[in-house]
Amino acid sequence: MVGEKKITVFKVGEIEVKLVKDRKIYMPSVATRLIAENLHDLDGLRVLDLGTGSGVLAILASKLGAESVVATDISERAIRIARRNAELNGVEINFRIGDLFDPVRDELFDLIICNPPMTPSLTQLHRFTWGGVDGRLILDRVIDGAPNHLRRGGRLLLPVVSLVGIGRTFRALLERGLSPRVLDYRVHPFGKTLYRSLNHLKSLPDSDYVYDHLGRICWRLVLFEAIKT
Ligand SMILES: C[S@@+](CC[C@H](N)C(=O)[O-])C[C@H]1O[C@@H](n2cnc3c(N)ncnc32)[C@H](O)[C@@H]1O
């Protein structure tokens, strides 16, 4: 316990990241884990974690040997909790509040990690999950801005849910001069919010989903690595 808050442990391989539980910020999800399991060889790298939430990926990057980690979020609460989490894990992260790349205006990184809010919905959901009507509101801004903040040879790690268009995302990365490839993927059943939006999802031209062996409707999540060549 830290004050009144309970602690949860996010484990990746041998590495543990302690996090205070907070229902008002985004706690690690399938997408967080997909990125976490694909974070390797960070020795000496300058890392940017965009939309850090609990700070889990920034803390993990630091534990994996990154030379420096900058972590940003538009939510003051998320940054407050993430700071606390960094202290709890004994790592130093440079936290900044602001809209996407605003807090890192002229800076270049070796690795940018971003798990953007991507849930498509006609009605506004919580900021940590809502990606606008087609789910691409934040995602497309990340793809637009990333090349200006990567050094040559630097990488963007970006999970993309099939509901917002995987092919469209691949093409957008190429158009920005990045060289994308798929590193990993997951298939996951719809939750209640998505079931309720099924008609809306069907109306989106780039949205797609699959059925698993139990006949459940599922989204696919693809992890792109896009290199600045
Ligand atoms: C899906 S959560 C990911 C959190 C964490 N990186 C993880 O993977 O567990 C998205 C995060 O982006 C933040 N966010 C949303 N819009 C943003 C913006 N325009 N600029 C910066 N952060 C933003 C949210 O507050 C939230 O913490």
PDB file of C-alpha atoms and ligand atoms in Angstrom:
ATOM      1  CA  MET A   1       0.000   0.000   0.000  1.00  0.00           C
ATOM      2  CA  VAL A   2       1.149   3.570  -0.742  1.00  0.00           C
ATOM      3  CA  GLY A   3      -1.030   5.919   1.338  1.00  0.00           C
ATOM      4  CA  GLU A   4      -4.562   4.652   0.604  1.00  0.00           C
ATOM      5  CA  LYS A   5      -3.667   3.088  -2.753  1.00  0.00           C
ATOM      6  CA  LYS A   6      -3.172  -0.592  -3.491  1.00  0.00           C
ATOM      7  CA  ILE A   7      -0.204  -1.791  -5.500  1.00  0.00           C
ATOM      8  CA  THR A   8      -0.364  -4.102  -8.499  1.00  0.00           C
ATOM      9  CA  VAL A   9       2.629  -5.753 -10.165  1.00  0.00           C
ATOM     10  CA  PHE A  10       3.065  -5.848 -13.960  1.00  0.00           C
ATOM     11  CA  LYS A  11       5.519  -8.632 -14.772  1.00  0.00           C
ATOM     12  CA  VAL A  12       7.342  -9.059 -18.087  1.00  0.00           C
ATOM     13  CA  GLY A  13       9.827 -11.928 -18.132  1.00  0.00           C
ATOM     14  CA  GLU A  14      11.969 -11.461 -15.032  1.00  0.00           C
ATOM     15  CA  ILE A  15      11.180  -7.758 -14.693  1.00  0.00           C
ATOM     16  CA  GLU A  16       8.548  -6.467 -12.285  1.00  0.00           C
ATOM     17  CA  VAL A  17       6.997  -3.007 -12.449  1.00  0.00           C
ATOM     18  CA  LYS A  18       5.059  -1.943  -9.353  1.00  0.00           C
ATOM     19  CA  LEU A  19       2.085   0.318 -10.019  1.00  0.00           C
ATOM     20  CA  VAL A  20      -0.402   2.050  -7.742  1.00  0.00           C
ATOM     21  CA  LYS A  21      -3.954   1.158  -8.733  1.00  0.00           C
ATOM     22  CA  ASP A  22      -5.981   4.137  -9.908  1.00  0.00           C
ATOM     23  CA  ARG A  23      -9.336   3.734 -11.637  1.00  0.00           C
ATOM     24  CA  LYS A  24      -9.177   7.211 -13.193  1.00  0.00           C
ATOM     25  CA  ILE A  25      -6.112   6.506 -15.289  1.00  0.00           C
ATOM     26  CA  TYR A  26      -5.419   3.776 -17.864  1.00  0.00           C
ATOM     27  CA  MET A  27      -4.063   0.641 -16.231  1.00  0.00           C
ATOM     28  CA  PRO A  28      -2.013  -1.801 -18.397  1.00  0.00           C
ATOM     29  CA  SER A  29      -4.044  -3.634 -21.063  1.00  0.00           C
ATOM     30  CA  VAL A  30      -3.505  -6.190 -23.833  1.00  0.00           C
ATOM     31  CA  ALA A  31      -1.915  -3.442 -25.959  1.00  0.00           C
ATOM     32  CA  THR A  32       0.399  -2.378 -23.126  1.00  0.00           C
ATOM     33  CA  ARG A  33       1.536  -5.989 -22.689  1.00  0.00           C
ATOM     34  CA  LEU A  34       2.048  -6.466 -26.444  1.00  0.00           C
ATOM     35  CA  ILE A  35       4.454  -3.516 -26.484  1.00  0.00           C
ATOM     36  CA  ALA A  36       6.108  -4.570 -23.216  1.00  0.00           C
ATOM     37  CA  GLU A  37       6.849  -8.080 -24.491  1.00  0.00           C
ATOM     38  CA  ASN A  38       8.504  -6.623 -27.579  1.00  0.00           C
ATOM     39  CA  LEU A  39      10.780  -4.143 -25.822  1.00  0.00           C
ATOM     40  CA  HIS A  40      14.344  -5.446 -26.119  1.00  0.00           C
ATOM     41  CA  ASP A  41      17.891  -4.106 -26.474  1.00  0.00           C
ATOM     42  CA  LEU A  42      17.326  -0.634 -25.089  1.00  0.00           C
ATOM     43  CA  ASP A  43      20.895  -0.155 -23.856  1.00  0.00           C
ATOM     44  CA  GLY A  44      22.000   3.402 -24.466  1.00  0.00           C
ATOM     45  CA  LEU A  45      18.790   4.477 -26.241  1.00  0.00           C
ATOM     46  CA  ARG A  46      16.932   7.752 -25.838  1.00  0.00           C
ATOM     47  CA  VAL A  47      13.279   6.734 -25.436  1.00  0.00           C
ATOM     48  CA  LEU A  48      10.045   8.725 -25.676  1.00  0.00           C
ATOM     49  CA  ASP A  49       6.839   7.217 -24.209  1.00  0.00           C
ATOM     50  CA  LEU A  50       3.911   9.220 -25.618  1.00  0.00           C
ATOM     51  CA  GLY A  51       0.718   9.020 -23.545  1.00  0.00           C
ATOM     52  CA  THR A  52       2.415   7.251 -20.659  1.00  0.00           C
ATOM     53  CA  GLY A  53      -0.705   6.663 -18.481  1.00  0.00           C
ATOM     54  CA  SER A  54       0.516   4.781 -15.390  1.00  0.00           C
ATOM     55  CA  GLY A  55       4.089   5.174 -16.672  1.00  0.00           C
ATOM     56  CA  VAL A  56       4.453   1.407 -16.955  1.00  0.00           C
ATOM     57  CA  LEU A  57       6.215   1.328 -20.345  1.00  0.00           C
ATOM     58  CA  ALA A  58       8.502   4.232 -19.479  1.00  0.00           C
ATOM     59  CA  ILE A  59       9.504   2.493 -16.248  1.00  0.00           C
ATOM     60  CA  LEU A  60      10.052  -0.783 -18.092  1.00  0.00           C
ATOM     61  CA  ALA A  61      12.190   0.984 -20.722  1.00  0.00           C
ATOM     62  CA  SER A  62      14.318   2.429 -17.960  1.00  0.00           C
ATOM     63  CA  LYS A  63      14.686  -0.981 -16.273  1.00  0.00           C
ATOM     64  CA  LEU A  64      15.688  -2.428 -19.668  1.00  0.00           C
ATOM     65  CA  GLY A  65      18.680  -0.096 -19.855  1.00  0.00           C
ATOM     66  CA  ALA A  66      17.483   2.952 -21.805  1.00  0.00           C
ATOM     67  CA  GLU A  67      19.960   5.819 -21.451  1.00  0.00           C
ATOM     68  CA  SER A  68      17.130   8.300 -20.867  1.00  0.00           C
ATOM     69  CA  VAL A  69      13.332   8.184 -20.924  1.00  0.00           C
ATOM     70  CA  VAL A  70      10.970  11.102 -21.526  1.00  0.00           C
ATOM     71  CA  ALA A  71       7.293  10.315 -20.816  1.00  0.00           C
ATOM     72  CA  THR A  72       4.401  12.615 -21.683  1.00  0.00           C
ATOM     73  CA  ASP A  73       0.667  12.666 -21.102  1.00  0.00           C
ATOM     74  CA  ILE A  74      -2.097  15.219 -21.517  1.00  0.00           C
ATOM     75  CA  SER A  75      -3.588  14.112 -18.190  1.00  0.00           C
ATOM     76  CA  GLU A  76      -2.126  15.787 -15.102  1.00  0.00           C
ATOM     77  CA  ARG A  77      -3.453  12.968 -12.968  1.00  0.00           C
ATOM     78  CA  ALA A  78      -1.707  10.338 -15.119  1.00  0.00           C
ATOM     79  CA  ILE A  79       1.608  12.197 -14.820  1.00  0.00           C
ATOM     80  CA  ARG A  80       1.167  12.548 -11.047  1.00  0.00           C
ATOM     81  CA  ILE A  81       0.544   8.807 -10.658  1.00  0.00           C
ATOM     82  CA  ALA A  82       3.266   7.879 -13.163  1.00  0.00           C
ATOM     83  CA  ARG A  83       5.776   9.988 -11.172  1.00  0.00           C
ATOM     84  CA  ARG A  84       4.807   8.132  -8.046  1.00  0.00           C
ATOM     85  CA  ASN A  85       5.200   4.820  -9.869  1.00  0.00           C
ATOM     86  CA  ALA A  86       8.680   5.779 -11.092  1.00  0.00           C
ATOM     87  CA  GLU A  87       9.682   6.539  -7.481  1.00  0.00           C
ATOM     88  CA  LEU A  88       8.176   3.248  -6.345  1.00  0.00           C
ATOM     89  CA  ASN A  89      10.352   1.422  -8.886  1.00  0.00           C
ATOM     90  CA  GLY A  90      13.486   3.460  -8.181  1.00  0.00           C
ATOM     91  CA  VAL A  91      13.924   4.745 -11.750  1.00  0.00           C
ATOM     92  CA  GLU A  92      14.393   8.236 -13.152  1.00  0.00           C
ATOM     93  CA  ILE A  93      12.009   9.368 -15.876  1.00  0.00           C
ATOM     94  CA  ASN A  94      11.636  12.838 -17.302  1.00  0.00           C
ATOM     95  CA  PHE A  95       7.838  13.381 -17.082  1.00  0.00           C
ATOM     96  CA  ARG A  96       6.131  16.190 -19.006  1.00  0.00           C
ATOM     97  CA  ILE A  97       2.496  17.246 -19.293  1.00  0.00           C
ATOM     98  CA  GLY A  98       1.158  18.219 -22.721  1.00  0.00           C
ATOM     99  CA  ASP A  99      -0.485  17.344 -26.006  1.00  0.00           C
ATOM    100  CA  LEU A 100       1.399  14.596 -27.884  1.00  0.00           C
ATOM    101  CA  PHE A 101       4.708  16.017 -29.232  1.00  0.00           C
ATOM    102  CA  ASP A 102       4.250  19.543 -27.818  1.00  0.00           C
ATOM    103  CA  PRO A 103       6.430  18.864 -24.759  1.00  0.00           C
ATOM    104  CA  VAL A 104       9.328  17.544 -26.929  1.00  0.00           C
ATOM    105  CA  ARG A 105       9.288  20.178 -29.673  1.00  0.00           C
ATOM    106  CA  ASP A 106      12.856  19.986 -31.082  1.00  0.00           C
ATOM    107  CA  GLU A 107      13.984  16.699 -29.586  1.00  0.00           C
ATOM    108  CA  LEU A 108      15.012  13.504 -31.377  1.00  0.00           C
ATOM    109  CA  PHE A 109      14.723   9.969 -30.016  1.00  0.00           C
ATOM    110  CA  ASP A 110      16.009   6.488 -30.859  1.00  0.00           C
ATOM    111  CA  LEU A 111      12.718   4.878 -29.890  1.00  0.00           C
ATOM    112  CA  ILE A 112       9.185   6.246 -29.615  1.00  0.00           C
ATOM    113  CA  ILE A 113       6.605   4.063 -27.868  1.00  0.00           C
ATOM    114  CA  CYS A 114       2.945   4.975 -28.124  1.00  0.00           C
ATOM    115  CA  ASN A 115      -0.230   3.087 -27.210  1.00  0.00           C
ATOM    116  CA  PRO A 116      -2.777   5.662 -28.401  1.00  0.00           C
ATOM    117  CA  PRO A 117      -6.455   5.782 -27.403  1.00  0.00           C
ATOM    118  CA  MET A 118      -8.120   4.010 -30.367  1.00  0.00           C
ATOM    119  CA  THR A 119     -11.677   3.016 -29.464  1.00  0.00           C
ATOM    120  CA  PRO A 120     -13.978   4.246 -32.264  1.00  0.00           C
ATOM    121  CA  SER A 121     -17.274   5.587 -30.950  1.00  0.00           C
ATOM    122  CA  LEU A 122     -19.938   8.102 -31.937  1.00  0.00           C
ATOM    123  CA  THR A 123     -20.155   9.249 -28.331  1.00  0.00           C
ATOM    124  CA  GLN A 124     -17.228  10.556 -26.354  1.00  0.00           C
ATOM    125  CA  LEU A 125     -15.611   7.988 -24.031  1.00  0.00           C
ATOM    126  CA  HIS A 126     -12.881   8.534 -21.437  1.00  0.00           C
ATOM    127  CA  ARG A 127      -9.890  10.381 -22.916  1.00  0.00           C
ATOM    128  CA  PHE A 128      -7.575   7.460 -22.231  1.00  0.00           C
ATOM    129  CA  THR A 129      -9.511   5.200 -24.607  1.00  0.00           C
ATOM    130  CA  TRP A 130     -11.545   7.340 -27.069  1.00  0.00           C
ATOM    131  CA  GLY A 131     -10.022   7.651 -30.534  1.00  0.00           C
ATOM    132  CA  GLY A 132     -12.794   9.800 -32.029  1.00  0.00           C
ATOM    133  CA  VAL A 133     -15.573   8.607 -34.364  1.00  0.00           C
ATOM    134  CA  ASP A 134     -13.258   6.424 -36.498  1.00  0.00           C
ATOM    135  CA  GLY A 135     -10.695   5.721 -33.750  1.00  0.00           C
ATOM    136  CA  ARG A 136      -7.870   7.486 -35.616  1.00  0.00           C
ATOM    137  CA  LEU A 137      -7.960  10.935 -34.026  1.00  0.00           C
ATOM    138  CA  ILE A 138      -4.773  10.525 -31.962  1.00  0.00           C
ATOM    139  CA  LEU A 139      -3.250   7.675 -33.986  1.00  0.00           C
ATOM    140  CA  ASP A 140      -2.924   9.729 -37.206  1.00  0.00           C
ATOM    141  CA  ARG A 141      -1.379  12.627 -35.297  1.00  0.00           C
ATOM    142  CA  VAL A 142       1.201  10.259 -33.802  1.00  0.00           C
ATOM    143  CA  ILE A 143       2.060   8.919 -37.273  1.00  0.00           C
ATOM    144  CA  ASP A 144       2.304  12.487 -38.656  1.00  0.00           C
ATOM    145  CA  GLY A 145       4.577  13.710 -35.868  1.00  0.00           C
ATOM    146  CA  ALA A 146       6.834  10.707 -35.255  1.00  0.00           C
ATOM    147  CA  PRO A 147       9.237  11.195 -38.233  1.00  0.00           C
ATOM    148  CA  ASN A 148      10.133  14.689 -36.934  1.00  0.00           C
ATOM    149  CA  HIS A 149      11.182  13.215 -33.578  1.00  0.00           C
ATOM    150  CA  LEU A 150      13.122  10.137 -34.680  1.00  0.00           C
ATOM    151  CA  ARG A 151      16.809  10.170 -35.494  1.00  0.00           C
ATOM    152  CA  ARG A 152      17.800   8.286 -38.666  1.00  0.00           C
ATOM    153  CA  GLY A 153      17.533   4.560 -37.838  1.00  0.00           C
ATOM    154  CA  GLY A 154      15.178   5.360 -34.944  1.00  0.00           C
ATOM    155  CA  ARG A 155      11.988   3.309 -34.430  1.00  0.00           C
ATOM    156  CA  LEU A 156       8.337   3.908 -33.625  1.00  0.00           C
ATOM    157  CA  LEU A 157       6.564   1.065 -31.770  1.00  0.00           C
ATOM    158  CA  LEU A 158       2.832   1.407 -32.338  1.00  0.00           C
ATOM    159  CA  PRO A 159       0.036  -1.102 -31.616  1.00  0.00           C
ATOM    160  CA  VAL A 160      -2.980  -0.733 -33.921  1.00  0.00           C
ATOM    161  CA  VAL A 161      -6.384  -2.302 -33.447  1.00  0.00           C
ATOM    162  CA  SER A 162      -8.125  -3.747 -36.541  1.00  0.00           C
ATOM    163  CA  LEU A 163     -11.211  -1.624 -35.772  1.00  0.00           C
ATOM    164  CA  VAL A 164      -9.351   1.469 -37.023  1.00  0.00           C
ATOM    165  CA  GLY A 165      -7.739  -0.115 -40.092  1.00  0.00           C
ATOM    166  CA  ILE A 166      -4.459  -2.009 -40.136  1.00  0.00           C
ATOM    167  CA  GLY A 167      -3.816  -1.645 -43.887  1.00  0.00           C
ATOM    168  CA  ARG A 168      -4.603   2.060 -43.733  1.00  0.00           C
ATOM    169  CA  THR A 169      -2.129   2.470 -40.858  1.00  0.00           C
ATOM    170  CA  PHE A 170       0.581   0.583 -42.774  1.00  0.00           C
ATOM    171  CA  ARG A 171       0.097   2.898 -45.781  1.00  0.00           C
ATOM    172  CA  ALA A 172       0.099   6.010 -43.572  1.00  0.00           C
ATOM    173  CA  LEU A 173       3.438   4.965 -42.022  1.00  0.00           C
ATOM    174  CA  LEU A 174       4.927   4.423 -45.504  1.00  0.00           C
ATOM    175  CA  GLU A 175       3.620   7.801 -46.706  1.00  0.00           C
ATOM    176  CA  ARG A 176       5.448   9.511 -43.811  1.00  0.00           C
ATOM    177  CA  GLY A 177       8.729   7.988 -45.009  1.00  0.00           C
ATOM    178  CA  LEU A 178       8.846   5.279 -42.335  1.00  0.00           C
ATOM    179  CA  SER A 179       9.580   1.624 -43.056  1.00  0.00           C
ATOM    180  CA  PRO A 180       6.947  -0.454 -41.209  1.00  0.00           C
ATOM    181  CA  ARG A 181       6.811  -4.150 -40.368  1.00  0.00           C
ATOM    182  CA  VAL A 182       4.605  -6.215 -38.080  1.00  0.00           C
ATOM    183  CA  LEU A 183       6.464  -7.392 -34.975  1.00  0.00           C
ATOM    184  CA  ASP A 184       3.672  -9.265 -33.190  1.00  0.00           C
ATOM    185  CA  TYR A 185      -0.120  -9.509 -32.842  1.00  0.00           C
ATOM    186  CA  ARG A 186      -2.976 -10.624 -30.543  1.00  0.00           C
ATOM    187  CA  VAL A 187      -6.630 -11.538 -31.050  1.00  0.00           C
ATOM    188  CA  HIS A 188      -9.048 -10.501 -28.290  1.00  0.00           C
ATOM    189  CA  PRO A 189     -12.844 -10.794 -27.752  1.00  0.00           C
ATOM    190  CA  PHE A 190     -15.005  -7.651 -27.823  1.00  0.00           C
ATOM    191  CA  GLY A 191     -15.995  -6.100 -24.486  1.00  0.00           C
ATOM    192  CA  LYS A 192     -19.454  -4.658 -23.765  1.00  0.00           C
ATOM    193  CA  THR A 193     -18.715  -1.167 -25.136  1.00  0.00           C
ATOM    194  CA  LEU A 194     -17.672  -2.559 -28.501  1.00  0.00           C
ATOM    195  CA  TYR A 195     -20.650  -4.922 -28.732  1.00  0.00           C
ATOM    196  CA  ARG A 196     -22.890  -1.908 -28.239  1.00  0.00           C
ATOM    197  CA  SER A 197     -21.111  -0.056 -31.093  1.00  0.00           C
ATOM    198  CA  LEU A 198     -21.218  -2.931 -33.584  1.00  0.00           C
ATOM    199  CA  ASN A 199     -23.448  -1.074 -36.072  1.00  0.00           C
ATOM    200  CA  HIS A 200     -21.146   1.921 -35.955  1.00  0.00           C
ATOM    201  CA  LEU A 201     -18.064  -0.284 -36.446  1.00  0.00           C
ATOM    202  CA  LYS A 202     -19.700  -1.937 -39.459  1.00  0.00           C
ATOM    203  CA  SER A 203     -20.188   1.510 -40.997  1.00  0.00           C
ATOM    204  CA  LEU A 204     -16.457   2.349 -40.850  1.00  0.00           C
ATOM    205  CA  PRO A 205     -14.727   1.489 -44.171  1.00  0.00           C
ATOM    206  CA  ASP A 206     -11.367   0.493 -42.638  1.00  0.00           C
ATOM    207  CA  SER A 207     -12.723  -1.388 -39.628  1.00  0.00           C
ATOM    208  CA  ASP A 208     -12.505  -5.157 -39.459  1.00  0.00           C
ATOM    209  CA  TYR A 209     -12.827  -7.970 -36.932  1.00  0.00           C
ATOM    210  CA  VAL A 210     -12.652 -11.777 -36.799  1.00  0.00           C
ATOM    211  CA  TYR A 211     -14.333 -14.664 -34.949  1.00  0.00           C
ATOM    212  CA  ASP A 212     -12.412 -16.999 -32.657  1.00  0.00           C
ATOM    213  CA  HIS A 213     -12.870 -20.793 -32.334  1.00  0.00           C
ATOM    214  CA  LEU A 214     -15.681 -20.206 -29.799  1.00  0.00           C
ATOM    215  CA  GLY A 215     -17.542 -17.982 -32.291  1.00  0.00           C
ATOM    216  CA  ARG A 216     -16.805 -14.828 -30.293  1.00  0.00           C
ATOM    217  CA  ILE A 217     -16.358 -11.610 -32.209  1.00  0.00           C
ATOM    218  CA  CYS A 218     -12.785 -10.362 -31.718  1.00  0.00           C
ATOM    219  CA  TRP A 219     -10.526  -7.485 -32.647  1.00  0.00           C
ATOM    220  CA  ARG A 220      -6.988  -8.036 -33.823  1.00  0.00           C
ATOM    221  CA  LEU A 221      -4.147  -5.977 -32.454  1.00  0.00           C
ATOM    222  CA  VAL A 222      -1.023  -5.610 -34.554  1.00  0.00           C
ATOM    223  CA  LEU A 223       2.252  -4.193 -33.246  1.00  0.00           C
ATOM    224  CA  PHE A 224       4.031  -2.132 -35.898  1.00  0.00           C
ATOM    225  CA  GLU A 225       7.712  -1.269 -35.777  1.00  0.00           C
ATOM    226  CA  ALA A 226       8.322   1.625 -38.166  1.00  0.00           C
ATOM    227  CA  ILE A 227      11.924   2.637 -38.841  1.00  0.00           C
ATOM    228  CA  LYS A 228      13.107   6.025 -40.049  1.00  0.00           C
ATOM    229  CA  THR A 229      15.503   5.099 -42.847  1.00  0.00           C
TER     230      THR A 229
HETATM  231  C1  LIG B   1      -4.345   3.884 -24.139  1.00  0.00           C
HETATM  232  S1  LIG B   1      -3.623   4.848 -22.858  1.00  0.00           S
HETATM  233  C2  LIG B   1      -1.984   4.158 -22.807  1.00  0.00           C
HETATM  234  C3  LIG B   1      -1.293   4.286 -21.462  1.00  0.00           C
HETATM  235  C4  LIG B   1       0.031   3.535 -21.346  1.00  0.00           C
HETATM  236  N1  LIG B   1       0.983   3.984 -22.326  1.00  0.00           N
HETATM  237  C5  LIG B   1      -0.179   2.044 -21.494  1.00  0.00           C
HETATM  238  O1  LIG B   1       0.104   1.497 -22.573  1.00  0.00           O
HETATM  239  O2  LIG B   1      -0.648   1.405 -20.533  1.00  0.00           O
HETATM  240  C6  LIG B   1      -3.434   6.383 -23.707  1.00  0.00           C
HETATM  241  C7  LIG B   1      -2.840   7.515 -22.876  1.00  0.00           C
HETATM  242  O3  LIG B   1      -2.696   8.643 -23.747  1.00  0.00           O
HETATM  243  C8  LIG B   1      -3.089   9.813 -23.056  1.00  0.00           C
HETATM  244  N2  LIG B   1      -3.510  10.806 -24.057  1.00  0.00           N
HETATM  245  C9  LIG B   1      -4.707  10.921 -24.699  1.00  0.00           C
HETATM  246  N3  LIG B   1      -4.675  11.953 -25.544  1.00  0.00           N
HETATM  247  C10 LIG B   1      -3.443  12.498 -25.454  1.00  0.00           C
HETATM  248  C11 LIG B   1      -2.806  13.610 -26.096  1.00  0.00           C
HETATM  249  N4  LIG B   1      -3.440  14.346 -27.002  1.00  0.00           N
HETATM  250  N5  LIG B   1      -1.521  13.903 -25.752  1.00  0.00           N
HETATM  251  C12 LIG B   1      -0.867  13.152 -24.816  1.00  0.00           C
HETATM  252  N6  LIG B   1      -1.422  12.094 -24.173  1.00  0.00           N
HETATM  253  C13 LIG B   1      -2.688  11.764 -24.503  1.00  0.00           C
HETATM  254  C14 LIG B   1      -4.198   9.369 -22.113  1.00  0.00           C
HETATM  255  O4  LIG B   1      -4.325  10.266 -21.029  1.00  0.00           O
HETATM  256  C15 LIG B   1      -3.706   7.974 -21.710  1.00  0.00           C
HETATM  257  O5  LIG B   1      -2.936   8.034 -20.539  1.00  0.00           O
END
